[in-house]
Structures are given as C-alpha cells and as structure tokens.
XYZ file of C-alpha atoms in Angstrom:
323
model
C -13.758 14.990 -19.240
C -11.626 12.950 -16.571
C -10.641 10.435 -19.716
C -9.470 13.392 -21.696
C -6.983 14.254 -18.834
C -5.651 10.761 -19.318
C -5.303 10.828 -22.801
C -3.780 14.014 -22.532
C -1.057 12.653 -20.175
C -0.266 9.519 -22.673
C 0.030 12.226 -25.234
C 3.027 14.312 -23.258
C 4.386 10.707 -22.547
C 4.693 11.494 -18.849
C 2.837 13.004 -15.336
C 3.547 16.617 -14.092
C 3.522 17.406 -10.203
C 0.673 19.874 -10.479
C -2.308 20.346 -12.464
C -4.332 23.374 -12.350
C -7.949 22.871 -13.766
C -10.101 25.925 -14.049
C -13.178 26.132 -11.482
C -15.792 23.969 -13.577
C -17.766 21.502 -11.607
C -15.920 18.419 -13.029
C -13.111 19.552 -11.152
C -14.228 22.118 -8.430
C -17.712 21.726 -6.941
C -17.166 24.724 -4.736
C -14.641 27.412 -5.385
C -12.697 29.008 -2.393
C -9.866 30.846 -2.004
C -7.942 28.927 0.563
C -9.974 25.482 0.298
C -11.518 24.647 -2.437
C -13.830 21.750 -2.676
C -12.507 19.482 -5.150
C -14.937 16.785 -7.075
C -14.301 13.511 -5.390
C -14.376 11.633 -9.258
C -11.175 14.083 -10.252
C -9.637 13.349 -6.968
C -9.575 9.816 -7.682
C -7.707 10.583 -10.886
C -5.151 12.815 -9.029
C -4.456 10.005 -6.887
C -3.900 7.526 -9.321
C -1.651 9.645 -11.154
C 0.016 10.991 -7.702
C -0.424 14.455 -8.720
C -1.716 17.756 -6.884
C -4.843 19.590 -7.936
C -4.106 23.340 -7.530
C -7.066 25.200 -9.224
C -6.750 28.580 -10.626
C -8.377 31.359 -8.738
C -11.923 32.698 -9.592
C -11.799 35.545 -11.988
C -8.159 35.506 -12.336
C -7.705 34.694 -16.074
C -3.896 35.619 -15.292
C -3.602 32.150 -13.260
C -3.766 30.337 -16.699
C -3.501 32.965 -19.831
C -1.081 30.553 -21.446
C -4.006 28.106 -21.531
C -6.451 30.531 -22.913
C -3.598 31.552 -25.493
C -3.668 27.908 -26.337
C -7.242 27.630 -26.968
C -7.481 30.761 -29.114
C -4.583 29.204 -31.244
C -6.764 25.662 -31.676
C -9.564 27.576 -32.594
C -7.826 29.716 -35.295
C -5.413 26.925 -36.716
C -7.176 23.653 -35.962
C -11.134 24.134 -35.698
C -11.250 27.053 -38.770
C -9.740 24.442 -41.022
C -12.083 21.553 -40.361
C -15.047 23.279 -41.096
C -16.798 22.164 -44.160
C -15.047 18.924 -44.074
C -17.156 15.784 -43.704
C -16.194 12.523 -41.681
C -17.905 9.416 -41.425
C -16.187 8.157 -38.052
C -14.306 9.450 -34.992
C -10.807 7.946 -36.122
C -10.726 9.663 -39.283
C -11.580 12.800 -37.274
C -8.968 12.244 -34.866
C -6.690 11.608 -37.512
C -6.971 15.137 -39.279
C -6.759 17.060 -35.736
C -3.751 14.844 -35.047
C -2.101 16.168 -38.188
C -3.031 19.373 -37.836
C -1.584 19.616 -34.295
C 1.361 18.479 -35.259
C 1.706 20.951 -37.981
C 0.912 23.906 -35.310
C 3.398 22.221 -33.106
C 6.449 21.873 -35.631
C 5.883 25.776 -37.090
C 8.443 27.915 -36.143
C 8.329 31.097 -34.173
C 8.367 33.815 -35.877
C 10.413 36.282 -33.320
C 12.850 33.358 -31.667
C 14.386 30.115 -32.864
C 12.609 26.662 -32.511
C 8.946 25.704 -32.317
C 6.643 24.359 -29.787
C 7.764 20.914 -30.102
C 11.215 21.547 -29.661
C 10.852 23.691 -26.181
C 8.315 21.011 -24.627
C 11.403 18.243 -25.614
C 13.975 20.463 -23.878
C 12.334 22.152 -21.101
C 8.800 20.267 -20.160
C 9.441 16.695 -20.862
C 12.881 15.772 -18.963
C 10.462 17.081 -15.917
C 7.828 14.691 -16.093
C 7.372 11.483 -14.076
C 6.463 8.035 -15.686
C 3.263 7.255 -16.433
C 1.348 4.334 -14.188
C 1.159 1.054 -15.888
C -2.515 1.242 -16.631
C -4.971 3.963 -17.444
C -7.135 5.509 -14.956
C -10.302 3.646 -14.504
C -13.402 5.830 -12.732
C -14.360 3.776 -9.904
C -17.882 2.957 -8.684
C -18.147 4.383 -5.162
C -20.245 3.365 -2.178
C -20.556 3.287 1.595
C -20.029 0.168 3.565
C -19.182 -0.899 6.991
C -16.789 -2.946 8.309
C -18.103 -6.116 10.440
C -18.208 -5.740 14.147
C -17.389 -9.187 14.796
C -15.004 -9.431 11.893
C -12.915 -7.160 9.816
C -14.184 -7.594 6.404
C -16.736 -5.617 4.255
C -19.243 -6.875 1.676
C -19.016 -6.061 -1.668
C -20.727 -7.678 -4.853
C -20.818 -11.174 -3.187
C -17.548 -11.406 -1.710
C -16.058 -10.247 1.619
C -12.949 -8.267 1.602
C -10.914 -7.382 4.524
C -9.972 -4.047 6.245
C -7.214 -3.962 8.894
C -9.175 -5.045 12.113
C -8.689 -1.834 13.908
C -11.336 -0.796 11.582
C -13.804 -2.801 13.140
C -17.382 -1.161 13.031
C -16.055 2.088 11.039
C -18.141 3.154 7.878
C -15.687 3.349 5.121
C -15.496 4.075 1.522
C -14.876 1.343 -1.343
C -14.107 2.660 -4.410
C -14.114 -0.336 -7.117
C -12.879 -0.643 -10.724
C -13.128 -4.059 -12.783
C -9.463 -4.920 -11.442
C -9.336 -3.595 -7.967
C -11.292 -2.890 -4.878
C -9.842 -0.184 -2.844
C -10.825 0.851 0.830
C -10.564 4.515 2.345
C -11.036 5.928 5.541
C -11.099 9.735 6.057
C -10.011 10.056 2.520
C -6.677 7.701 3.253
C -6.369 4.001 1.553
C -6.711 1.441 4.347
C -6.818 -1.640 2.026
C -6.275 -2.298 -2.013
C -7.493 -6.052 -3.026
C -7.272 -7.442 -6.574
C -11.201 -7.774 -7.513
C -12.542 -11.200 -7.164
C -15.006 -12.808 -9.697
C -14.819 -16.246 -8.732
C -18.081 -17.683 -7.108
C -16.372 -20.256 -5.292
C -14.373 -17.671 -2.908
C -15.849 -15.898 -0.372
C -13.147 -14.223 1.821
C -10.258 -12.344 -0.086
C -8.298 -11.503 3.525
C -4.846 -9.811 3.722
C -2.762 -11.610 6.196
C -1.732 -7.979 7.721
C -5.161 -7.386 8.339
C -5.825 -10.172 10.894
C -5.434 -9.649 14.543
C -2.509 -11.183 16.068
C -4.272 -14.493 17.174
C -5.743 -15.032 13.672
C -2.311 -14.898 12.307
C -0.857 -17.046 14.176
C -3.518 -19.783 13.673
C -2.953 -19.066 9.744
C 0.976 -19.592 10.341
C 0.501 -22.650 12.561
C -2.056 -23.867 9.192
C 0.717 -23.667 6.671
C 3.545 -24.806 8.518
C 5.054 -27.974 8.081
C 8.292 -29.772 9.785
C 10.807 -28.287 7.241
C 9.554 -24.920 8.246
C 9.490 -25.614 11.725
C 13.423 -27.054 11.477
C 14.270 -23.603 9.351
C 12.885 -21.454 11.909
C 14.547 -23.770 14.764
C 17.894 -23.248 12.761
C 17.536 -19.375 12.458
C 17.627 -19.259 16.182
C 20.598 -21.454 17.032
C 22.008 -25.014 17.063
C 20.744 -26.157 20.049
C 16.936 -24.950 18.867
C 17.622 -27.017 15.616
C 18.513 -29.997 17.191
C 15.604 -29.851 20.202
C 12.905 -29.266 17.474
C 13.941 -31.851 14.877
C 14.169 -34.428 17.875
C 10.664 -33.098 18.965
C 9.449 -33.908 15.306
C 10.953 -37.238 15.212
C 9.594 -38.547 18.502
C 6.181 -38.791 16.631
C 5.116 -41.609 14.214
C 2.949 -38.760 12.326
C 5.055 -35.680 12.316
C 2.140 -33.174 12.329
C 1.211 -34.420 15.900
C 4.337 -32.196 16.947
C 3.288 -28.892 15.261
C 1.619 -27.199 17.785
C 4.337 -27.833 20.259
C 6.960 -26.781 17.902
C 4.820 -23.326 17.449
C 4.684 -23.023 21.055
C 8.013 -23.479 21.867
C 9.325 -21.179 19.036
C 7.178 -18.490 19.830
C 8.458 -18.080 23.375
C 11.805 -16.553 21.765
C 9.177 -13.295 21.330
C 8.790 -13.378 24.942
C 12.349 -14.533 26.684
C 14.571 -13.753 23.771
C 15.912 -16.170 21.025
C 19.260 -16.285 23.223
C 17.272 -17.389 26.360
C 15.214 -20.449 24.068
C 18.703 -21.232 22.635
C 20.039 -21.819 26.177
C 16.915 -23.713 27.514
C 16.972 -25.787 24.459
C 20.404 -26.820 25.454
C 19.954 -27.760 28.966
C 16.511 -29.941 27.603
C 18.958 -31.706 24.885
C 21.816 -32.392 27.795
C 19.029 -33.733 30.298
C 17.456 -35.681 27.741
C 14.031 -34.291 28.221
C 11.493 -32.376 25.887
C 8.292 -30.713 25.480
C 6.608 -27.353 25.657
C 6.381 -27.477 29.391
C 9.543 -28.354 30.197
C 10.967 -25.730 27.853
C 8.839 -23.258 29.421
C 10.100 -24.351 32.947
C 13.374 -24.062 32.150
C 13.011 -20.447 30.482
C 11.095 -19.396 33.958
C 14.228 -20.489 35.852
C 16.391 -18.966 33.615
C 14.622 -15.349 33.771
C 14.110 -15.683 37.618
C 18.127 -16.303 37.776
C 18.498 -13.494 35.730
C 16.492 -11.230 37.515
C 18.068 -12.321 40.800
C 21.745 -11.488 39.232
C 20.509 -7.937 38.187
C 18.993 -7.492 42.248
C 22.252 -8.701 43.710
C 24.336 -6.613 41.866
C 22.567 -3.504 42.270
C 24.709 -0.580 42.797
C 22.918 0.771 45.746
C 23.633 -2.856 47.690
C 26.275 -2.679 50.182
C 29.294 -5.573 50.366
C 30.318 -6.849 53.411
C 33.437 -4.706 53.217
C 31.569 -1.833 53.885
C 30.633 -2.753 57.666
C 34.721 -3.662 58.272
C 35.665 -0.495 57.900
C 36.613 1.420 60.654
C-alpha cells in the first residue's frame, strides 16, 4: 500500500505538499476530528517525501469527491476492459493497464476544451516539488537505549552514535538497507550510513562527541602543517612562534600537545591576545605552553586594571582642586 504511493509520485513526476488519505488503518490508526493518530509507517513515508498527511474527515465524502469520481472512472474505463483477458505475468498486465490509462487521460472532454493530461501538465505539475534521490524503503523499527557511559546505541552488531546529550535516553531506531536513523520524541537526532563491515565496531559522528572527545580526536589527526596553518590564521607572530616550537624538537610530534594547548588559548583569551603574547615571547626568546599562559594571564590582568582605572565613577585629582 505504501509502495503504491511511492510509485504514484514517480508516475506524476513530483511531490505535492499535502497528501489526503481516507481513514483506512494503513494510513490512520485512530480517526479523530482534531487529532487523528497516523500510522507510524505512513509517517515514515511522509517524512521521506517531506509531505503533510491531512486525512479526510470521517463520513465526509465531499472531502474526496474527485477521488471517488476517479475510482468510478477507473472501474468503467479500465477494469471493465480487462474482463475476459488472460495475462501470464504482471508485466503484461501493467502494460495493458498503462495503455488504457493513457487512453483515458488523453480523451478529450465533452463539454470543455482539453483533456486530463493537458490539465495536469498546465495546473498541477508545475506545483510539484522534485522527487528525492531514491524511493522510500519501509524501515525496520526497534527501541534502543543510549549508553549512560558513552553515547552509542547497539544495533546489528555495531555501535552507532547519538548526540551525547541523549545519554541514558530511550530512542527509536529506524533502519533500512542503507541507513540507520535515530529518533527521539518523533524528531531525528542522528542519521548514519548502515555499516556491514564486521571489522568496524563504532560508527561515530564528530558532532555527537562531548567537547573533550572532540579535542582529543582533533589532536590525534593533527600534523605539523595543520598546526602551522591554524597558527597562521591567528596571526604572523603566532605562526612564527608555533613554527619555532615545532622546529625545536628532533621528532616534530613531541611538540603537538603544546601546540594544541597554546592555540586553544585563543578561545579563552581571544586571538588578538594570543597574537600579542606570541609577539612578546618571540622578542624575549622564550617559548612553551607555560610561558605563553603566564604572558596571557599578565595581559588580562593589565587589561582588567586599565578598565578599573578608567571607570567613569572614579574622581580624578582635579576633582579635589576645585574651590
């Protein structure tokens, strides 16, 4: 039933904004005037095509009178023509149905100009949105709990990450042959490509990591060239200082942790302050994480003192000389 909807959109060549189903259980599990309960599988389909599901009201045939008329038309002009014919496979049956359907759509109206195909091409088709890259595939759904000690859920022999803020939460896992989607409170919180490699245990998105894990991963994948480029983006003195620090060691990797610590201080003190600290360090001929940290602390203290001394409520010496 759901696949028939996908094929219908492909036949139309686009996607509408709204789909209005009848109150069949495959679409609406519990009909209600104000808040009908929609079938979860149909909602997955709607999410894939980005359409709104607004069902027809129960016992209100006028909500779908055009559809009812279309059903009658198919019975009279297509199904009736198939009676007595024998088909040995679905391909030949579908071919005949398509032929009859095209004949119906291109048959001219009796009381107005044009036909159904022309009306569709002129009014409906221009309003359709593009189809997604691939057809909807009905997912397998199960519940899983995000690890309290980490931020992964276990699925099919692999561990897929969720944003670390969802530790300990119960989430819905929706999987197809190509993707693993994690949902919380009917909202997507993660989407992974499904992994089939038995050698790969963890599938982790960088943005799902807590800050300390992100910094560790950045440090693990950094090189001297990347540190130099990072330093250069801050300023020439920072670049000169980091380059000197890297050249100080026979094995360059020994300086990586110091470089990471120094460059990250721009987040705490500002890039301008770090650039000034590196300038002073280069002029004094000193270098290292601790030295840069001391210079930055001193710069901040001087800035704080300057702000204190120039406070608008402080009375200058001239105040007391007034007669």
